[in-house]
Amino acid sequence: MYHFFVNTSDIADGRIRISGEDRFHAVNVLRLRKGEELLISDDEGRDYHCLIDSFDDEALYLSIKEELSGNHELPSEVWLFQGLPKADKMELIIQKATELGVSHIVPMVTKNIVSRPDEKKMASKLKRWQAIALAAAKQSKRSMVPVIHEPLRFTEACEQCADMDVAVMAYEDERGMENLCEAIVNFVPERSIAVMIGPEGGFDPLELRLAKMKDILIVSLGDRILRTETAAIALLSMVMIRLEISKALLTDNGEGD
Ligand code: SAH
């Protein structure tokens, strides 16, 4: 079944309106017609099973057959602050982070990034990254598409992280696993969680100091140096598994849906 994402403002009285590029894609590329069934997700994480009623030059009009109760989202907002990596590694990271349930991805310009972002090309890059997130969200049956933000400087990223309920920074020279244990205990539903990963060149000691000043928890991911994309996937996997376990426990106790 084809899957589309809409805004809640496109939904009214049991009907959904799809316009713009999505309408073009549905009608002209996929050749969807009256009677076709679609999976629709809104921007608040609800999923609907829908039928196409009609379409015109403006939009596709659907009726909602049922609101689906399964929940494919993590019970917390997870933010990935990713030091900008080389070439197409960011694409891999966006795809995997989306599969692992993140809600926001913020590329970070840190001291040791290998290639400086070309501002002129950034708009088209962001568009491409957002399209990768959309495709990965569909593939992994997410109910929401992560937002890919404009790159931030490390200091700005630290400010944002400081506003989250839990913020951790993976630092390759950190020793001991106590902080990671503490972080895992704090990855619980309803809390906003920020994860910072350095670029190939790693974090600079000054950046480490700044993060500590902002009360960001510095964690080790073990006694090997991981590539930046591996580090992001490893840490996000821990966040995801921990939140999924909490979600399952809440459901077993009858507190969730
Ligand atoms: N160039 C650096 C390695 C950077 S690895 C060096 O050779 O020392 C890229 C990023 O992945 C790091 O900045 C960190 O965020 C993360 N990372 C990799 N291995 C890690 C580890 N063992 N513990 C914590 N973070 C790690």
PDB file of C-alpha atoms and ligand atoms in Angstrom:
ATOM      1  CA  MET A   1       0.000   0.000   0.000  1.00  0.00           C
ATOM      2  CA  TYR A   2       1.386   3.442  -0.872  1.00  0.00           C
ATOM      3  CA  HIS A   3       2.206   5.673   2.082  1.00  0.00           C
ATOM      4  CA  PHE A   4       1.844   9.468   2.174  1.00  0.00           C
ATOM      5  CA  PHE A   5       2.482  12.048   4.869  1.00  0.00           C
ATOM      6  CA  VAL A   6       0.056  14.952   5.374  1.00  0.00           C
ATOM      7  CA  ASN A   7      -0.450  17.836   7.784  1.00  0.00           C
ATOM      8  CA  THR A   8      -3.303  17.693  10.278  1.00  0.00           C
ATOM      9  CA  SER A   9      -4.685  20.787   8.525  1.00  0.00           C
ATOM     10  CA  ASP A  10      -5.317  18.574   5.457  1.00  0.00           C
ATOM     11  CA  ILE A  11      -7.709  16.424   7.497  1.00  0.00           C
ATOM     12  CA  ALA A  12     -11.330  17.397   8.188  1.00  0.00           C
ATOM     13  CA  ASP A  13     -14.601  15.540   8.752  1.00  0.00           C
ATOM     14  CA  GLY A  14     -13.172  12.109   8.014  1.00  0.00           C
ATOM     15  CA  ARG A  15     -11.637  13.248   4.736  1.00  0.00           C
ATOM     16  CA  ILE A  16      -8.061  13.987   3.685  1.00  0.00           C
ATOM     17  CA  ARG A  17      -6.831  16.264   0.935  1.00  0.00           C
ATOM     18  CA  ILE A  18      -3.488  15.671  -0.786  1.00  0.00           C
ATOM     19  CA  SER A  19      -2.167  18.478  -2.980  1.00  0.00           C
ATOM     20  CA  GLY A  20       1.081  19.760  -4.474  1.00  0.00           C
ATOM     21  CA  GLU A  21       3.913  17.400  -5.363  1.00  0.00           C
ATOM     22  CA  ASP A  22       2.272  14.458  -3.613  1.00  0.00           C
ATOM     23  CA  ARG A  23      -0.874  14.840  -5.707  1.00  0.00           C
ATOM     24  CA  PHE A  24       1.254  14.957  -8.856  1.00  0.00           C
ATOM     25  CA  HIS A  25       3.202  11.881  -7.788  1.00  0.00           C
ATOM     26  CA  ALA A  26       0.054   9.925  -6.887  1.00  0.00           C
ATOM     27  CA  VAL A  27      -1.928  10.800 -10.009  1.00  0.00           C
ATOM     28  CA  ASN A  28       0.698  11.212 -12.729  1.00  0.00           C
ATOM     29  CA  VAL A  29       3.490   8.897 -11.623  1.00  0.00           C
ATOM     30  CA  LEU A  30       1.812   6.144  -9.608  1.00  0.00           C
ATOM     31  CA  ARG A  31      -1.444   6.530 -11.595  1.00  0.00           C
ATOM     32  CA  LEU A  32      -3.549   5.997  -8.496  1.00  0.00           C
ATOM     33  CA  ARG A  33      -7.288   6.190  -9.077  1.00  0.00           C
ATOM     34  CA  LYS A  34     -10.635   6.109  -7.240  1.00  0.00           C
ATOM     35  CA  GLY A  35     -10.965   3.104  -4.952  1.00  0.00           C
ATOM     36  CA  GLU A  36      -7.211   2.701  -4.325  1.00  0.00           C
ATOM     37  CA  GLU A  37      -6.249   2.179  -0.664  1.00  0.00           C
ATOM     38  CA  LEU A  38      -3.554   4.344   0.934  1.00  0.00           C
ATOM     39  CA  LEU A  39      -1.741   4.549   4.245  1.00  0.00           C
ATOM     40  CA  ILE A  40      -1.675   8.154   5.478  1.00  0.00           C
ATOM     41  CA  SER A  41       0.323   9.527   8.407  1.00  0.00           C
ATOM     42  CA  ASP A  42      -0.241  12.988   9.840  1.00  0.00           C
ATOM     43  CA  ASP A  43       2.329  15.261  11.450  1.00  0.00           C
ATOM     44  CA  GLU A  44       1.182  14.276  14.922  1.00  0.00           C
ATOM     45  CA  GLY A  45       2.064  10.614  14.399  1.00  0.00           C
ATOM     46  CA  ARG A  46      -1.425   9.230  13.663  1.00  0.00           C
ATOM     47  CA  ASP A  47      -1.874   6.668  10.882  1.00  0.00           C
ATOM     48  CA  TYR A  48      -4.995   6.172   8.783  1.00  0.00           C
ATOM     49  CA  HIS A  49      -6.151   3.573   6.323  1.00  0.00           C
ATOM     50  CA  CYS A  50      -7.821   5.543   3.492  1.00  0.00           C
ATOM     51  CA  LEU A  51      -9.624   5.159   0.167  1.00  0.00           C
ATOM     52  CA  ILE A  52      -9.317   7.503  -2.804  1.00  0.00           C
ATOM     53  CA  ASP A  53     -12.736   9.071  -3.490  1.00  0.00           C
ATOM     54  CA  SER A  54     -11.808  11.375  -6.341  1.00  0.00           C
ATOM     55  CA  PHE A  55      -9.156  13.732  -7.701  1.00  0.00           C
ATOM     56  CA  ASP A  56      -8.972  16.883  -9.775  1.00  0.00           C
ATOM     57  CA  ASP A  57      -6.239  19.265 -10.943  1.00  0.00           C
ATOM     58  CA  GLU A  58      -5.875  20.605  -7.424  1.00  0.00           C
ATOM     59  CA  ALA A  59      -5.897  17.601  -5.172  1.00  0.00           C
ATOM     60  CA  LEU A  60      -6.646  14.003  -4.378  1.00  0.00           C
ATOM     61  CA  TYR A  61      -9.577  13.497  -1.984  1.00  0.00           C
ATOM     62  CA  LEU A  62      -9.604  10.525   0.381  1.00  0.00           C
ATOM     63  CA  SER A  63     -12.016   9.183   2.936  1.00  0.00           C
ATOM     64  CA  ILE A  64     -10.687   7.698   6.146  1.00  0.00           C
ATOM     65  CA  LYS A  65     -11.683   4.043   6.547  1.00  0.00           C
ATOM     66  CA  GLU A  66     -10.090   3.682   9.969  1.00  0.00           C
ATOM     67  CA  GLU A  67      -7.543   5.251  12.256  1.00  0.00           C
ATOM     68  CA  LEU A  68      -4.850   2.668  12.953  1.00  0.00           C
ATOM     69  CA  SER A  69      -3.917   2.065  16.550  1.00  0.00           C
ATOM     70  CA  GLY A  70      -0.385   0.633  16.200  1.00  0.00           C
ATOM     71  CA  ASN A  71       2.270   3.148  17.138  1.00  0.00           C
ATOM     72  CA  HIS A  72       5.475   3.144  15.116  1.00  0.00           C
ATOM     73  CA  GLU A  73       7.117   6.081  16.886  1.00  0.00           C
ATOM     74  CA  LEU A  74       9.473   6.171  19.827  1.00  0.00           C
ATOM     75  CA  PRO A  75       7.924   7.601  22.998  1.00  0.00           C
ATOM     76  CA  SER A  76      10.531  10.422  23.101  1.00  0.00           C
ATOM     77  CA  GLU A  77      11.791  13.078  20.756  1.00  0.00           C
ATOM     78  CA  VAL A  78      15.330  12.061  19.768  1.00  0.00           C
ATOM     79  CA  TRP A  79      17.674  14.624  18.223  1.00  0.00           C
ATOM     80  CA  LEU A  80      20.875  13.666  16.404  1.00  0.00           C
ATOM     81  CA  PHE A  81      23.524  16.404  16.242  1.00  0.00           C
ATOM     82  CA  GLN A  82      25.947  15.055  13.675  1.00  0.00           C
ATOM     83  CA  GLY A  83      29.367  16.543  12.885  1.00  0.00           C
ATOM     84  CA  LEU A  84      29.283  16.975   9.105  1.00  0.00           C
ATOM     85  CA  PRO A  85      31.004  13.989   7.527  1.00  0.00           C
ATOM     86  CA  LYS A  86      32.618  13.657   4.117  1.00  0.00           C
ATOM     87  CA  ALA A  87      30.712  13.224   0.855  1.00  0.00           C
ATOM     88  CA  ASP A  88      27.717  10.945   0.963  1.00  0.00           C
ATOM     89  CA  LYS A  89      28.182   9.567   4.485  1.00  0.00           C
ATOM     90  CA  MET A  90      25.566  12.016   5.739  1.00  0.00           C
ATOM     91  CA  GLU A  91      23.049  10.284   3.490  1.00  0.00           C
ATOM     92  CA  LEU A  92      23.757   6.922   5.092  1.00  0.00           C
ATOM     93  CA  ILE A  93      23.529   8.459   8.560  1.00  0.00           C
ATOM     94  CA  ILE A  94      20.176  10.119   7.752  1.00  0.00           C
ATOM     95  CA  GLN A  95      18.781   6.870   6.391  1.00  0.00           C
ATOM     96  CA  LYS A  96      19.892   4.796   9.386  1.00  0.00           C
ATOM     97  CA  ALA A  97      18.952   7.419  11.977  1.00  0.00           C
ATOM     98  CA  THR A  98      15.471   7.586  10.447  1.00  0.00           C
ATOM     99  CA  GLU A  99      15.109   3.804  10.682  1.00  0.00           C
ATOM    100  CA  LEU A 100      16.216   4.027  14.306  1.00  0.00           C
ATOM    101  CA  GLY A 101      13.437   6.494  15.109  1.00  0.00           C
ATOM    102  CA  VAL A 102      15.034   9.952  15.441  1.00  0.00           C
ATOM    103  CA  SER A 103      12.774  12.987  15.104  1.00  0.00           C
ATOM    104  CA  HIS A 104      15.359  15.649  14.238  1.00  0.00           C
ATOM    105  CA  ILE A 105      18.770  15.620  12.582  1.00  0.00           C
ATOM    106  CA  VAL A 106      21.018  18.653  12.887  1.00  0.00           C
ATOM    107  CA  PRO A 107      24.256  18.715  10.861  1.00  0.00           C
ATOM    108  CA  MET A 108      26.992  20.368  12.936  1.00  0.00           C
ATOM    109  CA  VAL A 109      29.909  22.435  11.737  1.00  0.00           C
ATOM    110  CA  THR A 110      32.691  21.602  14.187  1.00  0.00           C
ATOM    111  CA  LYS A 111      36.373  22.543  14.265  1.00  0.00           C
ATOM    112  CA  ASN A 112      37.613  19.293  12.757  1.00  0.00           C
ATOM    113  CA  ILE A 113      35.187  18.731   9.919  1.00  0.00           C
ATOM    114  CA  VAL A 114      37.025  17.627   6.806  1.00  0.00           C
ATOM    115  CA  SER A 115      35.007  19.497   4.199  1.00  0.00           C
ATOM    116  CA  ARG A 116      33.402  22.851   4.890  1.00  0.00           C
ATOM    117  CA  PRO A 117      29.786  23.004   3.685  1.00  0.00           C
ATOM    118  CA  ASP A 118      29.303  25.024   0.511  1.00  0.00           C
ATOM    119  CA  GLU A 119      26.551  27.490   1.449  1.00  0.00           C
ATOM    120  CA  LYS A 120      25.347  27.776  -2.142  1.00  0.00           C
ATOM    121  CA  LYS A 121      24.869  24.033  -2.408  1.00  0.00           C
ATOM    122  CA  MET A 122      23.344  23.676   1.061  1.00  0.00           C
ATOM    123  CA  ALA A 123      19.730  24.334   0.026  1.00  0.00           C
ATOM    124  CA  SER A 124      19.793  21.550  -2.565  1.00  0.00           C
ATOM    125  CA  LYS A 125      21.652  19.259  -0.136  1.00  0.00           C
ATOM    126  CA  LEU A 126      19.017  19.821   2.538  1.00  0.00           C
ATOM    127  CA  LYS A 127      16.293  19.033   0.014  1.00  0.00           C
ATOM    128  CA  ARG A 128      18.044  15.827  -0.935  1.00  0.00           C
ATOM    129  CA  TRP A 129      18.607  14.862   2.720  1.00  0.00           C
ATOM    130  CA  GLN A 130      14.936  15.530   3.517  1.00  0.00           C
ATOM    131  CA  ALA A 131      13.946  13.282   0.580  1.00  0.00           C
ATOM    132  CA  ILE A 132      16.205  10.526   1.950  1.00  0.00           C
ATOM    133  CA  ALA A 133      14.521  10.866   5.345  1.00  0.00           C
ATOM    134  CA  LEU A 134      11.100  10.647   3.681  1.00  0.00           C
ATOM    135  CA  ALA A 135      12.026   7.494   1.743  1.00  0.00           C
ATOM    136  CA  ALA A 136      13.512   5.871   4.858  1.00  0.00           C
ATOM    137  CA  ALA A 137      10.444   6.846   6.905  1.00  0.00           C
ATOM    138  CA  LYS A 138       8.186   5.148   4.364  1.00  0.00           C
ATOM    139  CA  GLN A 139      10.381   2.073   4.160  1.00  0.00           C
ATOM    140  CA  SER A 140      10.525   1.660   7.930  1.00  0.00           C
ATOM    141  CA  LYS A 141       6.804   2.423   8.371  1.00  0.00           C
ATOM    142  CA  ARG A 142       7.411   5.500  10.475  1.00  0.00           C
ATOM    143  CA  SER A 143       4.412   7.696  11.213  1.00  0.00           C
ATOM    144  CA  MET A 144       6.558  10.832  11.075  1.00  0.00           C
ATOM    145  CA  VAL A 145       9.371  12.054   8.873  1.00  0.00           C
ATOM    146  CA  PRO A 146      12.397  13.368  10.786  1.00  0.00           C
ATOM    147  CA  VAL A 147      13.149  17.030  10.196  1.00  0.00           C
ATOM    148  CA  ILE A 148      16.565  17.731   8.699  1.00  0.00           C
ATOM    149  CA  HIS A 149      17.713  21.106   9.994  1.00  0.00           C
ATOM    150  CA  GLU A 150      20.142  23.626   8.567  1.00  0.00           C
ATOM    151  CA  PRO A 151      23.691  23.126   9.823  1.00  0.00           C
ATOM    152  CA  LEU A 152      24.553  24.731  13.155  1.00  0.00           C
ATOM    153  CA  ARG A 153      27.908  25.721  14.543  1.00  0.00           C
ATOM    154  CA  PHE A 154      29.051  23.591  17.477  1.00  0.00           C
ATOM    155  CA  THR A 155      28.403  26.367  19.992  1.00  0.00           C
ATOM    156  CA  GLU A 156      24.824  26.809  18.733  1.00  0.00           C
ATOM    157  CA  ALA A 157      24.306  23.040  18.807  1.00  0.00           C
ATOM    158  CA  CYS A 158      25.477  22.985  22.440  1.00  0.00           C
ATOM    159  CA  GLU A 159      22.940  25.686  23.327  1.00  0.00           C
ATOM    160  CA  GLN A 160      20.157  23.602  21.814  1.00  0.00           C
ATOM    161  CA  CYS A 161      21.363  20.428  23.528  1.00  0.00           C
ATOM    162  CA  ALA A 162      21.383  22.215  26.857  1.00  0.00           C
ATOM    163  CA  ASP A 163      17.613  22.727  26.447  1.00  0.00           C
ATOM    164  CA  MET A 164      16.947  18.994  26.110  1.00  0.00           C
ATOM    165  CA  ASP A 165      16.046  16.749  29.040  1.00  0.00           C
ATOM    166  CA  VAL A 166      18.991  14.430  28.342  1.00  0.00           C
ATOM    167  CA  ALA A 167      22.047  15.339  26.232  1.00  0.00           C
ATOM    168  CA  VAL A 168      25.021  13.097  25.566  1.00  0.00           C
ATOM    169  CA  MET A 169      28.178  13.589  23.530  1.00  0.00           C
ATOM    170  CA  ALA A 170      30.131  10.591  22.256  1.00  0.00           C
ATOM    171  CA  TYR A 171      33.799  11.375  22.807  1.00  0.00           C
ATOM    172  CA  GLU A 172      36.434   9.034  21.464  1.00  0.00           C
ATOM    173  CA  ASP A 173      38.969   9.737  24.243  1.00  0.00           C
ATOM    174  CA  GLU A 174      36.511   9.283  27.120  1.00  0.00           C
ATOM    175  CA  ARG A 175      37.369   6.298  29.326  1.00  0.00           C
ATOM    176  CA  GLY A 176      35.040   4.149  31.423  1.00  0.00           C
ATOM    177  CA  MET A 177      31.432   3.200  30.849  1.00  0.00           C
ATOM    178  CA  GLU A 178      29.838   4.815  33.926  1.00  0.00           C
ATOM    179  CA  ASN A 179      28.532   7.850  32.039  1.00  0.00           C
ATOM    180  CA  LEU A 180      27.018   5.708  29.322  1.00  0.00           C
ATOM    181  CA  CYS A 181      25.251   3.615  31.980  1.00  0.00           C
ATOM    182  CA  GLU A 182      23.939   6.817  33.539  1.00  0.00           C
ATOM    183  CA  ALA A 183      22.764   8.036  30.130  1.00  0.00           C
ATOM    184  CA  ILE A 184      20.975   4.786  29.337  1.00  0.00           C
ATOM    185  CA  VAL A 185      19.091   4.964  32.628  1.00  0.00           C
ATOM    186  CA  ASN A 186      17.927   8.432  31.570  1.00  0.00           C
ATOM    187  CA  PHE A 187      16.744   7.483  28.076  1.00  0.00           C
ATOM    188  CA  VAL A 188      13.122   7.221  29.181  1.00  0.00           C
ATOM    189  CA  PRO A 189       9.782   8.012  27.513  1.00  0.00           C
ATOM    190  CA  GLU A 190       8.578  11.612  27.268  1.00  0.00           C
ATOM    191  CA  ARG A 191      12.047  13.101  27.724  1.00  0.00           C
ATOM    192  CA  SER A 192      13.731  14.900  24.850  1.00  0.00           C
ATOM    193  CA  ILE A 193      17.055  13.232  24.107  1.00  0.00           C
ATOM    194  CA  ALA A 194      20.013  14.754  22.241  1.00  0.00           C
ATOM    195  CA  VAL A 195      22.923  12.725  20.892  1.00  0.00           C
ATOM    196  CA  MET A 196      26.091  14.459  19.627  1.00  0.00           C
ATOM    197  CA  ILE A 197      28.512  12.686  17.316  1.00  0.00           C
ATOM    198  CA  GLY A 198      31.763  14.167  16.022  1.00  0.00           C
ATOM    199  CA  PRO A 199      32.921  14.208  12.395  1.00  0.00           C
ATOM    200  CA  GLU A 200      35.757  12.014  11.052  1.00  0.00           C
ATOM    201  CA  GLY A 201      38.285  14.364  12.615  1.00  0.00           C
ATOM    202  CA  GLY A 202      36.729  13.917  16.073  1.00  0.00           C
ATOM    203  CA  PHE A 203      35.875  16.604  18.626  1.00  0.00           C
ATOM    204  CA  ASP A 204      38.393  19.240  19.639  1.00  0.00           C
ATOM    205  CA  PRO A 205      39.335  19.436  23.367  1.00  0.00           C
ATOM    206  CA  LEU A 206      37.828  22.944  23.471  1.00  0.00           C
ATOM    207  CA  GLU A 207      34.557  21.556  22.199  1.00  0.00           C
ATOM    208  CA  LEU A 208      34.704  18.926  24.912  1.00  0.00           C
ATOM    209  CA  ARG A 209      35.118  21.669  27.510  1.00  0.00           C
ATOM    210  CA  LEU A 210      32.231  23.656  26.149  1.00  0.00           C
ATOM    211  CA  ALA A 211      29.970  20.580  26.168  1.00  0.00           C
ATOM    212  CA  LYS A 212      30.916  19.862  29.782  1.00  0.00           C
ATOM    213  CA  MET A 213      30.151  23.474  30.724  1.00  0.00           C
ATOM    214  CA  LYS A 214      26.672  22.962  29.256  1.00  0.00           C
ATOM    215  CA  ASP A 215      26.195  19.826  31.397  1.00  0.00           C
ATOM    216  CA  ILE A 216      26.211  17.551  28.382  1.00  0.00           C
ATOM    217  CA  LEU A 217      27.134  14.049  29.511  1.00  0.00           C
ATOM    218  CA  ILE A 218      30.337  12.802  27.847  1.00  0.00           C
ATOM    219  CA  VAL A 219      30.159   9.108  26.993  1.00  0.00           C
ATOM    220  CA  SER A 220      32.511   6.452  25.676  1.00  0.00           C
ATOM    221  CA  LEU A 221      31.270   3.861  23.212  1.00  0.00           C
ATOM    222  CA  GLY A 222      33.969   1.372  24.187  1.00  0.00           C
ATOM    223  CA  ASP A 223      37.633   0.763  23.606  1.00  0.00           C
ATOM    224  CA  ARG A 224      37.673   1.003  19.837  1.00  0.00           C
ATOM    225  CA  ILE A 225      37.519   4.078  17.629  1.00  0.00           C
ATOM    226  CA  LEU A 226      34.354   3.871  15.578  1.00  0.00           C
ATOM    227  CA  ARG A 227      33.819   5.664  12.318  1.00  0.00           C
ATOM    228  CA  THR A 228      31.459   8.588  12.705  1.00  0.00           C
ATOM    229  CA  GLU A 229      28.585   6.752  11.002  1.00  0.00           C
ATOM    230  CA  THR A 230      29.126   3.653  13.166  1.00  0.00           C
ATOM    231  CA  ALA A 231      29.180   5.768  16.325  1.00  0.00           C
ATOM    232  CA  ALA A 232      25.876   7.450  15.378  1.00  0.00           C
ATOM    233  CA  ILE A 233      24.209   4.134  14.616  1.00  0.00           C
ATOM    234  CA  ALA A 234      25.596   2.441  17.758  1.00  0.00           C
ATOM    235  CA  LEU A 235      24.442   5.173  20.127  1.00  0.00           C
ATOM    236  CA  LEU A 236      21.059   5.674  18.452  1.00  0.00           C
ATOM    237  CA  SER A 237      20.486   1.900  18.565  1.00  0.00           C
ATOM    238  CA  MET A 238      20.941   1.996  22.333  1.00  0.00           C
ATOM    239  CA  VAL A 239      18.492   4.878  22.659  1.00  0.00           C
ATOM    240  CA  MET A 240      15.986   3.103  20.427  1.00  0.00           C
ATOM    241  CA  ILE A 241      16.168  -0.284  22.188  1.00  0.00           C
ATOM    242  CA  ARG A 242      15.943   1.311  25.618  1.00  0.00           C
ATOM    243  CA  LEU A 243      12.867   3.368  24.615  1.00  0.00           C
ATOM    244  CA  GLU A 244      11.217   0.389  22.922  1.00  0.00           C
ATOM    245  CA  ILE A 245      11.643  -1.671  26.088  1.00  0.00           C
ATOM    246  CA  SER A 246      10.093   1.129  28.159  1.00  0.00           C
ATOM    247  CA  LYS A 247       7.227   1.426  25.673  1.00  0.00           C
ATOM    248  CA  ALA A 248       6.576  -2.331  25.818  1.00  0.00           C
ATOM    249  CA  LEU A 249       6.632  -2.321  29.621  1.00  0.00           C
ATOM    250  CA  LEU A 250       4.171   0.586  29.738  1.00  0.00           C
ATOM    251  CA  THR A 251       1.867  -1.264  27.323  1.00  0.00           C
ATOM    252  CA  ASP A 252       2.088  -4.488  29.387  1.00  0.00           C
ATOM    253  CA  ASN A 253       1.125  -2.510  32.466  1.00  0.00           C
ATOM    254  CA  GLY A 254      -1.907  -1.178  30.614  1.00  0.00           C
ATOM    255  CA  GLU A 255      -0.679   2.392  30.645  1.00  0.00           C
ATOM    256  CA  GLY A 256      -0.008   2.694  26.920  1.00  0.00           C
ATOM    257  CA  ASP A 257      -2.246   1.849  24.001  1.00  0.00           C
TER     258      ASP A 257
HETATM  259  N1  SAH B   1      39.649  11.076  14.430  1.00  0.00           N
HETATM  260  C1  SAH B   1      39.333  10.591  15.688  1.00  0.00           C
HETATM  261  C2  SAH B   1      38.148   9.670  15.646  1.00  0.00           C
HETATM  262  C3  SAH B   1      36.867  10.323  15.388  1.00  0.00           C
HETATM  263  S1  SAH B   1      35.594   9.178  15.299  1.00  0.00           S
HETATM  264  C4  SAH B   1      40.496   9.810  16.224  1.00  0.00           C
HETATM  265  O1  SAH B   1      41.147   9.154  15.437  1.00  0.00           O
HETATM  266  O2  SAH B   1      40.688   9.832  17.425  1.00  0.00           O
HETATM  267  C5  SAH B   1      34.208  10.195  14.981  1.00  0.00           C
HETATM  268  C6  SAH B   1      33.270  10.392  16.122  1.00  0.00           C
HETATM  269  O3  SAH B   1      32.657   9.157  16.469  1.00  0.00           O
HETATM  270  C7  SAH B   1      33.870  10.880  17.398  1.00  0.00           C
HETATM  271  O4  SAH B   1      34.028  12.278  17.428  1.00  0.00           O
HETATM  272  C8  SAH B   1      32.870  10.426  18.441  1.00  0.00           C
HETATM  273  O5  SAH B   1      31.741  11.283  18.493  1.00  0.00           O
HETATM  274  C9  SAH B   1      32.449   9.097  17.866  1.00  0.00           C
HETATM  275  N2  SAH B   1      33.238   7.973  18.393  1.00  0.00           N
HETATM  276  C10 SAH B   1      33.986   7.102  17.699  1.00  0.00           C
HETATM  277  N3  SAH B   1      34.512   6.156  18.505  1.00  0.00           N
HETATM  278  C11 SAH B   1      34.077   6.436  19.760  1.00  0.00           C
HETATM  279  C12 SAH B   1      34.250   5.811  21.030  1.00  0.00           C
HETATM  280  N4  SAH B   1      34.989   4.731  21.192  1.00  0.00           N
HETATM  281  N5  SAH B   1      33.632   6.382  22.084  1.00  0.00           N
HETATM  282  C13 SAH B   1      32.886   7.490  21.959  1.00  0.00           C
HETATM  283  N6  SAH B   1      32.687   8.117  20.787  1.00  0.00           N
HETATM  284  C14 SAH B   1      33.268   7.596  19.691  1.00  0.00           C
END
